[in-house]
PDB file of C-alpha atoms in Angstrom:
ATOM      1  CA  MET N   4       0.000   0.000   0.000  1.00 80.00           C
ATOM      2  CA  LYS N   5       2.839   2.400   0.867  1.00 81.00           C
ATOM      3  CA  LYS N   6       4.478   1.623  -2.463  1.00 86.00           C
ATOM      4  CA  ILE N   7       1.328   2.566  -4.385  1.00 88.00           C
ATOM      5  CA  ILE N   8       1.035   5.850  -2.484  1.00 88.00           C
ATOM      6  CA  SER N   9       4.718   6.603  -3.158  1.00 88.00           C
ATOM      7  CA  VAL N  10       4.291   5.907  -6.875  1.00 88.00           C
ATOM      8  CA  ILE N  11       1.192   8.125  -7.013  1.00 91.00           C
ATOM      9  CA  LEU N  12       3.012  10.955  -5.205  1.00 89.00           C
ATOM     10  CA  VAL N  13       6.051  10.740  -7.508  1.00 89.00           C
ATOM     11  CA  ALA N  14       3.812  10.622 -10.585  1.00 91.00           C
ATOM     12  CA  THR N  15       1.838  13.629  -9.318  1.00 93.00           C
ATOM     13  CA  LEU N  16       5.024  15.602  -8.692  1.00 91.00           C
ATOM     14  CA  LEU N  17       6.403  14.777 -12.137  1.00 90.00           C
ATOM     15  CA  LEU N  18       3.103  15.659 -13.790  1.00 90.00           C
ATOM     16  CA  SER N  19       2.978  18.952 -11.858  1.00 90.00           C
ATOM     17  CA  LEU N  20       6.542  19.789 -12.877  1.00 86.00           C
ATOM     18  CA  ALA N  21       5.821  18.989 -16.521  1.00 86.00           C
ATOM     19  CA  SER N  22       2.659  21.129 -16.402  1.00 85.00           C
ATOM     20  CA  CYS N  23       4.557  24.064 -14.915  1.00 79.00           C
ATOM     21  CA  LEU N  24       7.260  23.816 -17.558  1.00 79.00           C
ATOM     22  CA  TYR N  25       4.615  23.705 -20.278  1.00 79.00           C
ATOM     23  CA  ILE N  26       2.579  26.611 -18.885  1.00 79.00           C
ATOM     24  CA  PHE N  27       5.560  28.768 -17.878  1.00 74.00           C
ATOM     25  CA  PRO N  28       8.248  28.115 -20.471  1.00 69.00           C
ATOM     26  CA  GLN N  29      11.733  29.358 -19.876  1.00 66.00           C
ATOM     27  CA  THR N  30      11.613  33.124 -20.180  1.00 63.00           C
ATOM     28  CA  THR N  31      15.307  33.860 -20.176  1.00 64.00           C
ATOM     29  CA  LYS N  32      15.399  34.583 -23.867  1.00 68.00           C
ATOM     30  CA  PRO N  33      18.065  37.118 -24.769  1.00 71.00           C
ATOM     31  CA  LEU N  34      16.796  40.648 -25.238  1.00 72.00           C
ATOM     32  CA  PRO N  35      17.311  42.344 -28.572  1.00 75.00           C
ATOM     33  CA  PRO N  36      20.315  44.660 -28.628  1.00 76.00           C
ATOM     34  CA  ALA N  37      19.615  48.177 -27.459  1.00 73.00           C
ATOM     35  CA  GLU N  38      19.521  50.832 -30.104  1.00 72.00           C
ATOM     36  CA  THR N  39      22.352  53.287 -29.948  1.00 68.00           C
ATOM     37  CA  PRO N  40      21.271  56.898 -29.514  1.00 65.00           C
ATOM     38  CA  GLN N  41      21.469  58.899 -32.681  1.00 65.00           C
ATOM     39  CA  ASN N  42      23.070  62.281 -32.775  1.00 60.00           C
ATOM     40  CA  ARG N  43      20.243  64.755 -33.250  1.00 58.00           C
ATOM     41  CA  SER N  44      21.157  67.848 -35.134  1.00 62.00           C
ATOM     42  CA  THR N  45      17.790  69.520 -34.452  1.00 69.00           C
ATOM     43  CA  VAL N  46      18.742  70.459 -30.893  1.00 66.00           C
ATOM     44  CA  LYS N  47      19.540  74.135 -30.597  1.00 73.00           C
ATOM     45  CA  PRO N  48      22.419  75.156 -28.356  1.00 72.00           C
ATOM     46  CA  ILE N  49      21.654  77.203 -25.263  1.00 80.00           C
ATOM     47  CA  ASP N  50      21.961  80.941 -25.702  1.00 82.00           C
ATOM     48  CA  PRO N  51      25.166  81.850 -23.837  1.00 81.00           C
ATOM     49  CA  THR N  52      23.929  85.421 -23.248  1.00 85.00           C
ATOM     50  CA  TRP N  53      20.822  84.365 -21.300  1.00 81.00           C
ATOM     51  CA  THR N  54      20.847  85.054 -17.577  1.00 81.00           C
ATOM     52  CA  PRO N  55      18.186  84.147 -15.028  1.00 76.00           C
ATOM     53  CA  PRO N  56      16.036  86.972 -13.676  1.00 74.00           C
ATOM     54  CA  THR N  57      17.516  88.621 -10.630  1.00 76.00           C
ATOM     55  CA  LEU N  58      15.558  89.455  -7.521  1.00 74.00           C
ATOM     56  CA  GLU N  59      16.182  91.897  -4.775  1.00 75.00           C
ATOM     57  CA  LYS N  60      17.453  90.392  -1.570  1.00 72.00           C
ATOM     58  CA  GLY N  61      14.553  88.754   0.264  1.00 65.00           C
ATOM     59  CA  ALA N  62      12.236  88.921  -2.760  1.00 68.00           C
ATOM     60  CA  SER N  63      10.533  85.850  -4.180  1.00 70.00           C
ATOM     61  CA  LEU N  64       8.797  84.928  -7.419  1.00 73.00           C
ATOM     62  CA  LEU N  65       6.003  83.310  -5.390  1.00 79.00           C
ATOM     63  CA  PRO N  66       4.061  84.708  -2.446  1.00 81.00           C
ATOM     64  CA  SER N  67       4.767  83.227   0.960  1.00 83.00           C
ATOM     65  CA  ILE N  68       2.503  80.510   2.352  1.00 89.00           C
ATOM     66  CA  ALA N  69       1.473  82.824   5.190  1.00 90.00           C
ATOM     67  CA  ASP N  70       0.357  85.496   2.715  1.00 88.00           C
ATOM     68  CA  VAL N  71      -1.688  82.993   0.723  1.00 90.00           C
ATOM     69  CA  VAL N  72      -3.320  81.556   3.860  1.00 89.00           C
ATOM     70  CA  ALA N  73      -4.160  85.033   5.162  1.00 90.00           C
ATOM     71  CA  LYS N  74      -5.800  85.897   1.853  1.00 90.00           C
ATOM     72  CA  VAL N  75      -7.905  82.737   1.341  1.00 90.00           C
ATOM     73  CA  TYR N  76      -8.664  81.724   4.951  1.00 91.00           C
ATOM     74  CA  PRO N  77     -11.871  83.808   5.188  1.00 91.00           C
ATOM     75  CA  SER N  78     -13.350  81.878   2.251  1.00 92.00           C
ATOM     76  CA  VAL N  79     -12.810  78.419   3.799  1.00 94.00           C
ATOM     77  CA  VAL N  80     -15.873  76.836   5.436  1.00 95.00           C
ATOM     78  CA  ALA N  81     -16.498  73.757   7.562  1.00 96.00           C
ATOM     79  CA  ILE N  82     -19.475  71.639   6.507  1.00 96.00           C
ATOM     80  CA  SER N  83     -21.389  69.355   8.876  1.00 95.00           C
ATOM     81  CA  THR N  84     -24.101  67.057   7.556  1.00 95.00           C
ATOM     82  CA  GLU N  85     -26.742  64.700   8.866  1.00 94.00           C
ATOM     83  CA  VAL N  86     -28.123  61.836   6.810  1.00 92.00           C
ATOM     84  CA  SER N  87     -31.282  59.993   7.814  1.00 89.00           C
ATOM     85  CA  THR N  88     -31.122  56.283   7.057  1.00 87.00           C
ATOM     86  CA  GLN N  89     -33.529  53.409   7.510  1.00 84.00           C
ATOM     87  CA  SER N  90     -32.237  50.090   8.812  1.00 82.00           C
ATOM     88  CA  LEU N  91     -34.217  46.866   8.635  1.00 84.00           C
ATOM     89  CA  PHE N  92     -33.248  45.828  12.161  1.00 87.00           C
ATOM     90  CA  TYR N  93     -32.577  49.133  13.920  1.00 86.00           C
ATOM     91  CA  GLY N  94     -35.170  51.424  12.334  1.00 87.00           C
ATOM     92  CA  PRO N  95     -34.473  55.048  11.441  1.00 87.00           C
ATOM     93  CA  GLN N  96     -30.985  56.286  12.245  1.00 89.00           C
ATOM     94  CA  ARG N  97     -28.949  59.444  11.782  1.00 90.00           C
ATOM     95  CA  GLN N  98     -25.422  59.523  10.468  1.00 90.00           C
ATOM     96  CA  SER N  99     -23.253  62.599  10.681  1.00 92.00           C
ATOM     97  CA  GLY N 100     -20.521  63.664   8.313  1.00 93.00           C
ATOM     98  CA  ALA N 101     -18.078  66.503   7.873  1.00 94.00           C
ATOM     99  CA  GLY N 102     -16.085  68.151   5.144  1.00 95.00           C
ATOM    100  CA  SER N 103     -14.794  71.468   3.928  1.00 94.00           C
ATOM    101  CA  GLY N 104     -15.542  73.888   1.142  1.00 94.00           C
ATOM    102  CA  TRP N 105     -14.767  77.331  -0.249  1.00 93.00           C
ATOM    103  CA  ILE N 106     -16.908  80.388  -0.841  1.00 94.00           C
ATOM    104  CA  ILE N 107     -16.273  81.316  -4.464  1.00 92.00           C
ATOM    105  CA  ASP N 108     -18.274  84.526  -4.928  1.00 90.00           C
ATOM    106  CA  LYS N 109     -20.024  87.363  -3.110  1.00 89.00           C
ATOM    107  CA  ASP N 110     -23.402  85.608  -3.391  1.00 91.00           C
ATOM    108  CA  GLY N 111     -22.145  82.910  -1.014  1.00 89.00           C
ATOM    109  CA  ILE N 112     -21.898  80.018  -3.456  1.00 93.00           C
ATOM    110  CA  ILE N 113     -19.862  77.244  -1.842  1.00 94.00           C
ATOM    111  CA  VAL N 114     -17.848  74.596  -3.663  1.00 94.00           C
ATOM    112  CA  THR N 115     -17.287  71.222  -1.996  1.00 94.00           C
ATOM    113  CA  ASN N 116     -17.026  67.570  -2.977  1.00 94.00           C
ATOM    114  CA  ASN N 117     -20.277  65.774  -3.758  1.00 93.00           C
ATOM    115  CA  HIS N 118     -19.695  63.009  -1.211  1.00 91.00           C
ATOM    116  CA  VAL N 119     -19.726  65.617   1.576  1.00 91.00           C
ATOM    117  CA  VAL N 120     -23.359  66.650   0.976  1.00 91.00           C
ATOM    118  CA  GLU N 121     -24.734  63.664  -0.933  1.00 90.00           C
ATOM    119  CA  LYS N 122     -28.057  62.435   0.527  1.00 89.00           C
ATOM    120  CA  ALA N 123     -27.786  64.890   3.436  1.00 92.00           C
ATOM    121  CA  SER N 124     -31.046  65.822   5.136  1.00 91.00           C
ATOM    122  CA  LYS N 125     -29.402  68.672   7.074  1.00 94.00           C
ATOM    123  CA  VAL N 126     -26.339  70.745   6.133  1.00 94.00           C
ATOM    124  CA  THR N 127     -24.655  73.215   8.490  1.00 95.00           C
ATOM    125  CA  ILE N 128     -22.006  75.647   7.258  1.00 95.00           C
ATOM    126  CA  GLU N 129     -19.537  77.233   9.682  1.00 95.00           C
ATOM    127  CA  LEU N 130     -17.463  80.161   8.465  1.00 92.00           C
ATOM    128  CA  SER N 131     -13.864  80.794   9.480  1.00 88.00           C
ATOM    129  CA  ASP N 132     -15.011  83.513  11.919  1.00 88.00           C
ATOM    130  CA  ASP N 133     -17.234  80.928  13.701  1.00 84.00           C
ATOM    131  CA  ARG N 134     -20.506  82.200  12.199  1.00 86.00           C
ATOM    132  CA  ILE N 135     -22.996  79.448  11.325  1.00 80.00           C
TER     133      ILE N 135
END
């Protein structure tokens, strides 16, 4: 009995090995030779007279982060939402969510992501000066 089991195991291993070699053949084929870069005559040389723009000491091409934050902070809003849901086992339930948005014009239009206000039954907006 042990001999039959041993023969079956060896046959199974050999069959598995042959299947693997058939399915995943040797992939160490040599790669084609790389193409040598061609000398491109269409490239224009750099203008030797060009110099980068100079700035006064302490000046920057971009505004500082603090200046940007100070300018846009009043337009940032916090958004709180409530969603009413119905559960088969637990009945009606409320879920709360939160997000952020930006006031984009003087009429008070706010831009936010859809998932923040999607299916909300109540939306509360809090301005940066704590007004609701």
